[in-house]
Coordinates of C-alpha atoms in Angstrom, one line a residue:
M1 CA -12.2 9.2 -2.3
T2 CA -8.7 10.5 -2.4
V3 CA -6.6 10.8 0.7
G4 CA -3.2 12.5 1.0
A5 CA -1.1 9.4 1.6
T6 CA 1.9 11.6 2.1
A7 CA 0.3 13.1 5.3
F8 CA 0.4 9.6 6.8
A9 CA 3.6 8.3 5.4
S10 CA 5.8 11.3 5.7
A11 CA 5.2 11.9 9.4
G12 CA 8.5 11.3 11.2
S13 CA 8.9 9.1 14.2
P14 CA 8.1 11.1 17.3
G15 CA 10.2 11.2 20.4
R16 CA 9.6 8.4 22.8
A17 CA 7.1 9.7 25.4
P18 CA 6.1 7.8 28.5
S19 CA 3.4 5.2 28.0
L20 CA -0.1 6.5 28.4
P21 CA -3.3 4.5 29.0
A22 CA -5.4 3.8 25.9
M23 CA -7.8 6.6 25.0
T24 CA -11.4 5.4 24.5
V25 CA -15.0 6.5 24.1
Q26 CA -18.3 4.7 24.3
P27 CA -19.6 3.1 21.1
D28 CA -22.3 4.9 19.2
P29 CA -25.0 2.3 18.4
A30 CA -25.8 4.3 15.2
A31 CA -22.3 3.9 13.8
A32 CA -22.0 1.3 11.1
L33 CA -18.5 0.3 12.2
T34 CA -16.5 0.8 15.4
C35 CA -12.7 0.8 15.3
F36 CA -9.8 1.0 17.7
L37 CA -6.3 2.2 16.6
V38 CA -2.9 1.1 17.8
E39 CA -0.6 3.8 16.4
D40 CA 2.1 5.8 18.2
N41 CA 2.6 8.5 15.6
A42 CA 0.3 11.4 16.5
V43 CA 0.2 12.9 13.0
I44 CA -0.7 9.6 11.3
R45 CA -3.2 8.7 14.1
E46 CA -5.0 12.1 13.9
N47 CA -5.2 12.0 10.1
L48 CA -6.5 8.5 10.1
V49 CA -9.1 9.2 12.7
A50 CA -10.3 12.3 10.8
T51 CA -10.5 10.4 7.6
L52 CA -12.3 7.4 9.0
E53 CA -14.8 9.5 10.9
E54 CA -15.4 12.1 8.3
M55 CA -15.4 10.1 5.0
L56 CA -16.7 6.8 6.2
D57 CA -19.4 5.7 8.7
V58 CA -16.7 4.6 11.3
Q59 CA -16.6 5.6 14.9
V60 CA -13.1 5.4 16.3
L61 CA -13.5 4.2 19.9
G62 CA -10.0 5.2 20.9
H63 CA -6.3 4.5 20.5
A64 CA -3.2 3.2 22.2
V65 CA 0.4 4.2 21.5
D66 CA 2.1 1.1 23.0
E67 CA 1.7 -2.6 23.4
G68 CA 0.8 -2.6 27.1
S69 CA -2.0 0.0 26.7
A70 CA -3.4 -1.8 23.7
I71 CA -3.5 -5.2 25.4
Q72 CA -5.0 -3.6 28.5
W73 CA -7.8 -2.1 26.4
L74 CA -8.4 -5.4 24.6
S75 CA -8.9 -7.3 27.8
S76 CA -10.6 -4.6 29.9
E77 CA -14.2 -5.2 28.6
P78 CA -14.7 -8.6 27.1
Q79 CA -18.2 -7.9 25.7
R80 CA -17.3 -4.5 24.1
R81 CA -18.3 -3.8 20.5
C82 CA -15.3 -3.3 18.3
D83 CA -15.6 -4.3 14.7
L84 CA -12.1 -3.3 13.5
L85 CA -8.6 -3.0 14.9
I86 CA -6.0 -1.2 13.0
I87 CA -2.6 -2.0 14.4
D88 CA 0.9 -0.6 13.6
I89 CA 3.8 -2.9 14.1
F90 CA 6.4 -0.6 15.6
L91 CA 5.1 1.2 18.7
Q92 CA 6.5 3.5 21.4
Q93 CA 7.0 0.4 23.6
G94 CA 6.5 -3.2 22.6
T95 CA 5.3 -4.4 19.3
G96 CA 2.1 -4.6 17.3
L97 CA 2.7 -8.3 16.7
N98 CA 2.0 -9.0 20.4
V99 CA -1.1 -6.8 20.2
L100 CA -2.2 -8.7 17.1
R101 CA -1.7 -12.0 18.9
A102 CA -3.7 -10.8 21.9
A103 CA -6.5 -9.3 19.7
R104 CA -7.1 -12.7 18.1
Q105 CA -7.8 -14.1 21.5
E106 CA -9.6 -11.2 23.2
L107 CA -11.7 -9.9 20.2
P108 CA -12.0 -12.9 17.9
G109 CA -15.0 -11.4 16.0
A110 CA -13.2 -8.1 15.1
H111 CA -11.5 -7.6 11.8
R112 CA -7.7 -7.2 12.5
V113 CA -5.6 -5.2 10.0
V114 CA -2.0 -4.1 10.2
L115 CA -1.1 -0.7 8.8
S116 CA 2.7 -0.3 8.7
N117 CA 5.6 1.2 6.9
Y118 CA 7.3 -2.2 7.2
A119 CA 4.9 -4.3 5.1
T120 CA 7.5 -6.6 3.5
P121 CA 6.4 -10.0 2.2
D122 CA 7.9 -11.7 5.2
M123 CA 6.2 -9.3 7.7
R124 CA 2.9 -9.7 5.8
Q125 CA 3.1 -13.5 6.2
R126 CA 4.0 -13.2 9.9
C127 CA 1.1 -10.8 10.6
L128 CA -1.4 -13.1 8.7
A129 CA -0.1 -16.1 10.8
L130 CA -0.8 -14.1 14.0
G131 CA -4.4 -13.4 13.0
A132 CA -4.4 -10.3 10.8
H133 CA -7.0 -10.3 8.1
K134 CA -5.1 -7.9 6.0
V135 CA -1.8 -6.0 6.0
F136 CA -1.6 -2.5 4.4
D137 CA 1.5 -0.4 3.7
K138 CA 1.2 3.1 5.0
S139 CA 3.0 4.7 2.1
E140 CA 1.3 2.8 -0.7
E141 CA -2.0 1.2 0.3
L142 CA -4.1 3.8 2.2
E143 CA -6.8 3.8 -0.4
D144 CA -7.0 0.1 -0.1
L145 CA -7.3 0.3 3.7
L146 CA -10.1 2.9 3.3
A147 CA -11.9 0.7 0.7
Y148 CA -11.6 -2.2 3.1
C149 CA -13.1 -0.1 5.9
Q150 CA -15.9 1.1 3.6
T151 CA -16.8 -2.4 2.7
L152 CA -17.0 -3.4 6.4
A153 CA -19.1 -0.3 7.1
D154 CA -21.4 -1.3 4.3
G155 CA -22.0 -4.6 6.1
L156 CA -20.1 -6.7 3.5
E157 CA -17.2 -9.1 3.9
P158 CA -14.1 -7.5 2.3
D159 CA -12.3 -10.7 1.9
A160 CA -15.1 -12.5 0.0
D161 CA -15.2 -12.0 -3.7
S162 CA -14.8 -8.2 -3.5
G163 CA -11.1 -8.1 -4.3
V164 CA -10.5 -5.9 -1.3

């Protein structure tokens, strides 16, 4: 499965629009994996949603573009089914680091991954310390993210013996 990484990585930072509530849909019980995105760049978000839903058995429940909307979504329905959170670090308002911290508390059973253009060794360590299971670089590791998602959709643990 080949994905145009440049479509994700080359999208420029959009203008700062007002904060909007998180967009969400009801989970499809037939979907192998449910996911929520925290990503403010519309081009990256739309490409990622299309790739996850068309190439993998993943239902994207919705998205948030800022810290406040993401945290509100996380705490709005404690029993919600969400298997995977994909979180960017730099958002329209706030930071994905605070979302990651809240996600660890609000959805402890969900896999939490960071997808960022700022995946330096220090930032990776910081994200892992805040509860991320994995950190992926938008410009270099999209195939790895998709492999991770596919492993989850297949009902396997990506961090156990798979190398993913």
